């Protein structure tokens, strides 16, 4: 697998020089300065690519070309937005950037309730706490009829948690949930997120799934002709938030997406942390089944709790069988090479990292994207990959 690194552009606190020193050879980045829905100009794409190349690295994956909410709803000017999306894909392909990660999560992108959860070794991790989320949904956001989406235990835990919160706790929780995390599509106010939630609740799970399939039917011919592969990212977390539909949370969801529209450009991002937040997802089985369609990999680990809460643990210590996942991915690469398939090597990045040392108290560090934490994760993953490569991965 190719070792890659998420980079947020020239203003990132981690430099391209540091990334090269970490041993990565590929960059995962996006043009975040361009508003969602607008075309990525060739000039901007080329400037980013040249900046990366001049540092001795390559632009391996676009993460992400965001999808406008009107496309997900198929209302407003969605047809014009799809035309813009296709033109962005054409521009990327003409400049040799051929892997694009995207997601189809409605309203909120990846979501956590605690961005500084201290684990046993005193480093800071990201955490999703179910009681906190439900407390926000019911008692702070006060979403209409929100209590019907939770069971009695969840409601009781949320009320108890809410009563313990200070004003500062409430403000921080709201910021964590709706202000936007790195790589997300922006932020909301309490009023604007309430309106957005109501828009999506009306279409339901089957409506959102149908809109995803329709979107793929619209863009895959362009992706194929441009020589691109698209890799949809699973929902994070892989279950409903705010009563909203989720359509990329399980193996069955992935099966529907891949099988409904067979195409060499219709691929999957294997995010171990996202799929792994559900105990009913067998990650090794997912790699074995969807291996030919996996075009990008996020490797991280989590520790799950019975109520749906989880936190991001050390890369090799958690509920996800990282060694088994890497072994299955290496087997997929061997098969691709044997068949002389293009893009046989799968880009992998160490997804998220703990805040360590001085970075722990640095407000400028993006949550989950510290240098030292990801460096530690990459080194551990590199050891697993090297060992399995030396002994030979086993089917």
Coordinates of C-alpha atoms in Angstrom, one line a residue:
X1 CA 0.0 0.0 0.0
X2 CA 1.1 3.6 -0.6
X3 CA 1.6 5.6 2.6
X4 CA -0.3 8.9 2.3
X5 CA -1.0 11.8 4.6
X6 CA -4.0 14.2 4.9
X7 CA -2.8 17.7 4.2
X8 CA -5.1 20.8 4.5
X9 CA -3.1 23.0 2.2
X10 CA -0.5 25.8 2.6
X11 CA -2.1 26.9 5.9
X12 CA -1.8 23.5 7.5
X13 CA 0.2 23.4 10.7
X14 CA 2.0 20.3 9.3
X15 CA 4.3 21.1 6.4
X16 CA 5.0 19.1 3.3
X17 CA 8.6 18.8 4.4
X18 CA 7.4 17.2 7.7
X19 CA 5.1 14.8 5.8
X20 CA 8.0 13.7 3.6
X21 CA 10.2 13.2 6.7
X22 CA 7.4 11.0 8.2
X23 CA 8.0 8.6 5.2
X24 CA 4.7 9.2 3.3
X25 CA 5.0 9.5 -0.4
X26 CA 1.4 10.6 -1.3
X27 CA -0.7 13.5 -0.3
X28 CA -4.5 13.5 0.4
X29 CA -5.9 17.0 0.0
X30 CA -8.6 19.2 -1.4
X31 CA -9.2 22.7 -2.5
X32 CA -11.1 23.8 0.5
X33 CA -11.0 27.5 -0.4
X34 CA -13.5 26.8 -3.3
X35 CA -17.1 27.0 -2.1
X36 CA -19.1 23.7 -2.3
X37 CA -20.8 23.5 -5.6
X38 CA -18.4 25.6 -7.6
X39 CA -16.1 24.2 -10.3
X40 CA -12.5 23.6 -9.3
X41 CA -10.5 25.6 -11.9
X42 CA -7.6 23.9 -13.6
X43 CA -5.2 26.7 -12.5
X44 CA -6.0 26.0 -8.8
X45 CA -5.7 22.3 -9.3
X46 CA -2.4 22.6 -11.0
X47 CA -1.0 25.1 -8.4
X48 CA -1.8 22.6 -5.7
X49 CA -0.3 19.7 -7.6
X50 CA 2.9 21.5 -8.5
X51 CA 3.3 22.6 -4.8
X52 CA 3.1 19.0 -3.8
X53 CA 5.4 17.7 -6.6
X54 CA 8.0 20.3 -5.8
X55 CA 8.2 18.7 -2.3
X56 CA 9.0 15.3 -3.7
X57 CA 5.5 14.0 -3.1
X58 CA 2.5 13.2 -5.3
X59 CA -1.2 14.2 -5.0
X60 CA -2.6 10.6 -4.6
X61 CA -6.2 11.2 -3.5
X62 CA -8.6 14.1 -3.5
X63 CA -10.4 14.2 -0.2
X64 CA -13.0 15.4 -0.9
X65 CA -14.9 17.1 -3.7
X66 CA -17.8 18.0 -1.5
X67 CA -21.4 17.3 -2.7
X68 CA -23.8 20.2 -2.3
X69 CA -26.8 19.5 -0.1
X70 CA -29.1 20.3 -3.0
X71 CA -27.7 17.4 -4.9
X72 CA -28.4 15.0 -2.0
X73 CA -31.9 16.4 -1.9
X74 CA -32.3 16.7 -5.7
X75 CA -33.9 20.0 -5.4
X76 CA -33.0 23.6 -6.2
X77 CA -30.3 24.0 -8.8
X78 CA -29.1 20.4 -8.4
X79 CA -28.7 19.8 -12.1
X80 CA -26.4 22.8 -12.5
X81 CA -24.4 21.7 -9.4
X82 CA -24.0 18.2 -11.0
X83 CA -22.7 19.8 -14.2
X84 CA -20.2 21.7 -12.1
X85 CA -19.2 18.5 -10.3
X86 CA -18.6 16.7 -13.6
X87 CA -16.5 19.6 -14.8
X88 CA -14.4 19.4 -11.7
X89 CA -13.8 15.7 -12.3
X90 CA -12.8 16.4 -15.9
X91 CA -10.4 19.1 -14.8
X92 CA -8.8 16.7 -12.2
X93 CA -8.5 13.9 -14.7
X94 CA -6.8 16.1 -17.3
X95 CA -4.2 17.1 -14.7
X96 CA -3.6 13.5 -13.7
X97 CA -5.3 13.4 -10.3
X98 CA -7.3 10.2 -10.6
X99 CA -8.7 9.2 -7.2
X100 CA -11.6 11.1 -5.6
X101 CA -13.0 10.4 -2.1
X102 CA -16.5 11.7 -1.3
X103 CA -19.3 11.2 1.1
X104 CA -23.1 11.4 1.0
X105 CA -23.8 12.1 4.7
X106 CA -26.8 14.5 5.1
X107 CA -26.4 17.8 7.0
X108 CA -23.5 16.8 9.3
X109 CA -20.2 15.4 8.2
X110 CA -18.1 13.3 10.6
X111 CA -19.3 14.0 14.1
X112 CA -17.7 13.8 17.6
X113 CA -18.9 15.2 20.9
X114 CA -15.5 15.4 22.7
X115 CA -12.4 16.5 20.9
X116 CA -10.0 16.2 23.9
X117 CA -10.9 12.9 25.5
X118 CA -7.9 11.9 27.7
X119 CA -7.1 8.2 27.4
X120 CA -4.9 6.1 29.7
X121 CA -1.6 7.3 28.4
X122 CA -2.8 10.9 28.9
X123 CA -2.9 11.8 25.2
X124 CA -6.1 13.3 23.8
X125 CA -8.4 11.4 21.5
X126 CA -11.7 12.0 19.7
X127 CA -14.8 10.6 21.3
X128 CA -18.5 10.2 20.4
X129 CA -20.5 10.1 23.6
X130 CA -24.1 9.0 23.0
X131 CA -25.6 10.5 26.2
X132 CA -24.0 13.9 25.2
X133 CA -25.3 13.8 21.7
X134 CA -28.8 12.9 22.8
X135 CA -28.7 15.6 25.4
X136 CA -27.8 18.1 22.8
X137 CA -30.4 16.9 20.3
X138 CA -33.3 17.0 22.9
X139 CA -32.4 19.6 25.5
X140 CA -30.2 22.2 23.6
X141 CA -31.2 22.0 20.0
X142 CA -34.7 21.0 21.1
X143 CA -35.4 19.3 17.7
X144 CA -39.1 18.7 17.2
X145 CA -40.2 15.2 18.4
X146 CA -36.5 14.2 18.9
X147 CA -37.4 12.0 21.9
X148 CA -39.2 9.5 19.6
X149 CA -35.8 8.6 18.0
X150 CA -34.4 7.2 21.3
X151 CA -35.2 4.5 23.8
X152 CA -36.0 5.1 27.5
X153 CA -32.5 4.4 28.7
X154 CA -31.0 6.8 26.2
X155 CA -33.5 9.5 27.2
X156 CA -32.8 9.0 30.9
X157 CA -29.0 9.1 30.4
X158 CA -29.3 12.2 28.3
X159 CA -31.4 14.0 30.9
X160 CA -29.0 13.1 33.7
X161 CA -26.0 14.3 31.6
X162 CA -27.8 17.6 30.6
X163 CA -28.5 18.4 34.3
X164 CA -24.7 18.0 35.0
X165 CA -23.7 20.4 32.2
X166 CA -22.4 23.9 32.9
X167 CA -23.1 26.7 30.4
X168 CA -19.5 26.2 29.2
X169 CA -20.1 22.5 28.7
X170 CA -23.2 23.2 26.6
X171 CA -21.4 25.7 24.4
X172 CA -18.5 23.4 23.8
X173 CA -20.7 20.5 23.0
X174 CA -22.7 22.5 20.5
X175 CA -19.5 23.8 18.9
X176 CA -18.1 20.3 18.5
X177 CA -21.3 19.0 16.9
X178 CA -22.4 21.8 14.5
X179 CA -19.4 24.1 14.0
X180 CA -17.7 21.8 11.6
X181 CA -14.7 19.5 12.0
X182 CA -11.6 19.3 9.7
X183 CA -12.5 18.2 6.2
X184 CA -16.2 18.8 6.7
X185 CA -18.5 21.0 4.6
X186 CA -18.7 24.0 6.9
X187 CA -20.7 24.9 10.0
X188 CA -24.2 25.6 11.1
X189 CA -26.0 27.8 13.6
X190 CA -28.7 26.3 15.8
X191 CA -31.4 27.7 13.5
X192 CA -29.8 26.7 10.2
X193 CA -29.1 23.1 11.2
X194 CA -32.7 22.8 12.4
X195 CA -33.9 23.8 8.9
X196 CA -31.5 21.5 7.2
X197 CA -32.6 18.5 9.3
X198 CA -36.2 19.0 8.5
X199 CA -35.4 19.1 4.7
X200 CA -33.7 15.6 4.9
X201 CA -36.1 14.0 7.3
X202 CA -38.8 14.3 4.7
X203 CA -37.1 12.1 2.1
X204 CA -36.2 9.2 4.4
X205 CA -33.6 6.4 4.0
X206 CA -35.0 5.1 0.7
X207 CA -35.2 8.6 -0.7
X208 CA -31.6 9.4 0.2
X209 CA -30.4 6.1 -1.2
X210 CA -32.3 6.8 -4.5
X211 CA -30.7 10.2 -4.7
X212 CA -27.3 8.7 -4.2
X213 CA -27.9 6.2 -7.0
X214 CA -29.2 8.9 -9.3
X215 CA -26.1 11.1 -8.5
X216 CA -23.8 8.2 -9.4
X217 CA -25.8 7.6 -12.7
X218 CA -25.2 11.3 -13.5
X219 CA -21.5 11.4 -12.8
X220 CA -20.0 8.0 -13.4
X221 CA -19.9 8.3 -17.2
X222 CA -17.9 11.5 -16.8
X223 CA -15.6 9.8 -14.2
X224 CA -15.0 6.8 -16.6
X225 CA -14.2 9.0 -19.6
X226 CA -11.9 11.2 -17.4
X227 CA -10.0 8.1 -16.1
X228 CA -11.0 8.7 -12.5
X229 CA -12.1 6.4 -9.7
X230 CA -14.6 7.6 -7.1
X231 CA -14.4 6.1 -3.6
X232 CA -17.4 6.8 -1.3
X233 CA -16.6 7.2 2.4
X234 CA -18.9 5.5 4.9
X235 CA -21.0 7.4 7.3
X236 CA -19.2 8.5 10.5
X237 CA -20.6 7.4 12.8
X238 CA -22.5 4.7 10.9
X239 CA -25.9 5.2 12.4
X240 CA -28.6 7.9 12.3
X241 CA -27.9 11.3 13.9
X242 CA -30.8 13.8 14.4
X243 CA -33.1 11.1 13.0
X244 CA -31.5 11.6 9.6
X245 CA -31.2 8.8 7.1
X246 CA -27.8 7.0 6.6
X247 CA -27.1 5.0 3.5
X248 CA -23.4 4.1 3.7
X249 CA -23.1 2.4 7.1
X250 CA -23.1 -1.4 6.5
X251 CA -21.9 -4.1 4.2
X252 CA -25.4 -4.2 2.7
X253 CA -25.3 -0.5 2.0
X254 CA -21.9 -0.9 0.2
X255 CA -23.3 -3.9 -1.7
X256 CA -26.2 -1.8 -3.0
X257 CA -24.0 1.0 -4.1
X258 CA -21.4 -1.2 -5.9
X259 CA -23.8 -3.7 -7.4
X260 CA -26.6 -1.3 -8.6
X261 CA -24.2 0.6 -10.9
X262 CA -21.3 -1.7 -11.9
X263 CA -18.5 0.5 -13.1
X264 CA -14.7 0.6 -12.8
X265 CA -15.1 4.1 -11.5
X266 CA -17.6 3.2 -8.7
X267 CA -15.5 2.5 -5.7
X268 CA -15.3 2.5 -1.9
X269 CA -13.2 4.1 0.7
X270 CA -12.5 1.5 3.4
X271 CA -12.6 3.6 6.6
X272 CA -11.9 1.2 9.4
X273 CA -12.9 3.6 12.1
X274 CA -16.2 4.5 10.5
X275 CA -17.4 0.9 9.6
X276 CA -15.8 -0.3 12.8
X277 CA -18.0 1.8 15.1
X278 CA -20.8 -0.8 14.5
X279 CA -20.2 -4.2 16.1
X280 CA -22.2 -5.9 13.3
X281 CA -19.7 -4.8 10.7
X282 CA -17.1 -7.5 10.0
X283 CA -14.3 -5.4 8.5
X284 CA -12.1 -8.2 7.2
X285 CA -15.1 -9.7 5.5
X286 CA -15.9 -6.3 4.0
X287 CA -12.4 -6.0 2.5
X288 CA -12.6 -9.6 1.2
X289 CA -16.0 -8.9 -0.5
X290 CA -15.4 -5.4 -1.8
X291 CA -11.7 -5.6 -2.3
X292 CA -11.8 -5.0 -6.1
X293 CA -13.8 -1.8 -5.5
X294 CA -11.7 -0.4 -2.6
X295 CA -9.7 2.6 -3.9
X296 CA -8.6 4.3 -0.7
X297 CA -8.1 3.2 2.9
X298 CA -8.3 5.0 6.3
X299 CA -6.7 3.0 9.0
X300 CA -7.6 3.8 12.6
X301 CA -9.0 2.0 15.6
X302 CA -11.8 2.5 18.0
X303 CA -13.1 1.1 21.3
X304 CA -16.9 0.7 21.3
X305 CA -19.3 0.9 24.2
X306 CA -22.7 -0.8 24.6
X307 CA -24.7 2.3 24.2
X308 CA -23.2 3.3 20.9
X309 CA -20.5 5.5 22.3
X310 CA -16.9 5.0 21.1
X311 CA -13.5 6.7 21.2
X312 CA -10.5 6.5 18.9
X313 CA -8.0 4.3 20.5
X314 CA -4.4 3.7 19.5
X315 CA -4.0 2.3 16.0
X316 CA -3.1 -1.2 17.0
X317 CA -5.2 -1.4 20.2
X318 CA -8.9 -1.5 19.8
X319 CA -12.0 -3.4 18.6
X320 CA -10.8 -3.4 14.9
X321 CA -8.6 -6.2 13.7
X322 CA -6.1 -3.9 12.0
X323 CA -3.7 -6.7 11.3
X324 CA -6.4 -8.8 9.7
X325 CA -7.6 -5.8 7.7
X326 CA -4.1 -5.0 6.4
X327 CA -3.6 -8.6 5.5
X328 CA -6.8 -8.7 3.5
X329 CA -5.9 -5.5 1.7
X330 CA -2.4 -6.8 0.8
X331 CA -4.0 -9.9 -0.7
X332 CA -6.2 -7.6 -2.8
X333 CA -3.2 -5.8 -4.1
X334 CA -1.5 -9.1 -5.0
X335 CA -4.6 -10.1 -7.0
X336 CA -4.6 -6.7 -8.8
X337 CA -1.0 -6.9 -9.7
X338 CA -1.4 -10.5 -11.0
X339 CA -4.2 -9.3 -13.3
X340 CA -2.2 -6.2 -14.4
X341 CA -5.0 -3.9 -13.2
X342 CA -4.4 -0.2 -13.3
X343 CA -4.2 1.6 -9.9
X344 CA -3.3 -1.7 -8.3
X345 CA -1.6 -0.1 -5.3
X346 CA -4.1 1.1 -2.7
X347 CA -3.4 4.5 -1.0
X348 CA -3.6 4.3 2.8
X349 CA -3.4 7.0 5.3
X350 CA -3.2 6.8 9.1
X351 CA -6.6 8.3 10.0
X352 CA -6.7 10.7 12.9
X353 CA -4.1 10.6 15.6
X354 CA -3.9 11.4 19.3
X355 CA -2.7 14.8 20.5
X356 CA 0.7 14.1 22.1
X357 CA 3.1 16.3 24.0
X358 CA 3.0 20.0 23.2
X359 CA 0.4 19.5 20.5
X360 CA -2.1 18.4 23.2
X361 CA -2.6 22.0 24.5
X362 CA -2.1 23.8 21.1
X363 CA -5.4 25.3 20.0
X364 CA -4.1 25.6 16.4
X365 CA -3.9 21.8 15.9
X366 CA -6.9 20.4 14.0
X367 CA -8.7 17.8 16.1
X368 CA -7.5 14.3 15.0
X369 CA -4.8 15.8 12.8
X370 CA -1.8 16.3 15.0
X371 CA 1.6 15.6 13.5
X372 CA 3.1 13.4 16.3
X373 CA -0.1 11.3 16.7
X374 CA -0.4 10.5 13.1
X375 CA 3.4 9.9 12.8
X376 CA 3.1 7.4 15.6
X377 CA 0.1 5.7 13.9
X378 CA 1.9 5.6 10.5
X379 CA 5.0 4.0 12.1
X380 CA 2.9 1.3 13.8
X381 CA 1.0 0.6 10.6
X382 CA 4.2 0.6 8.6
X383 CA 5.5 -2.1 10.9
X384 CA 2.4 -4.3 10.3
X385 CA 2.6 -3.8 6.5
X386 CA 6.3 -4.6 6.5
X387 CA 5.9 -7.7 8.6
X388 CA 3.0 -9.1 6.6
X389 CA 4.8 -8.4 3.3
X390 CA 7.9 -10.2 4.5
X391 CA 6.1 -13.3 5.6
X392 CA 3.5 -13.1 2.8
X393 CA -0.2 -12.2 3.5
X394 CA -2.5 -15.1 3.9
X395 CA -5.9 -15.5 2.3

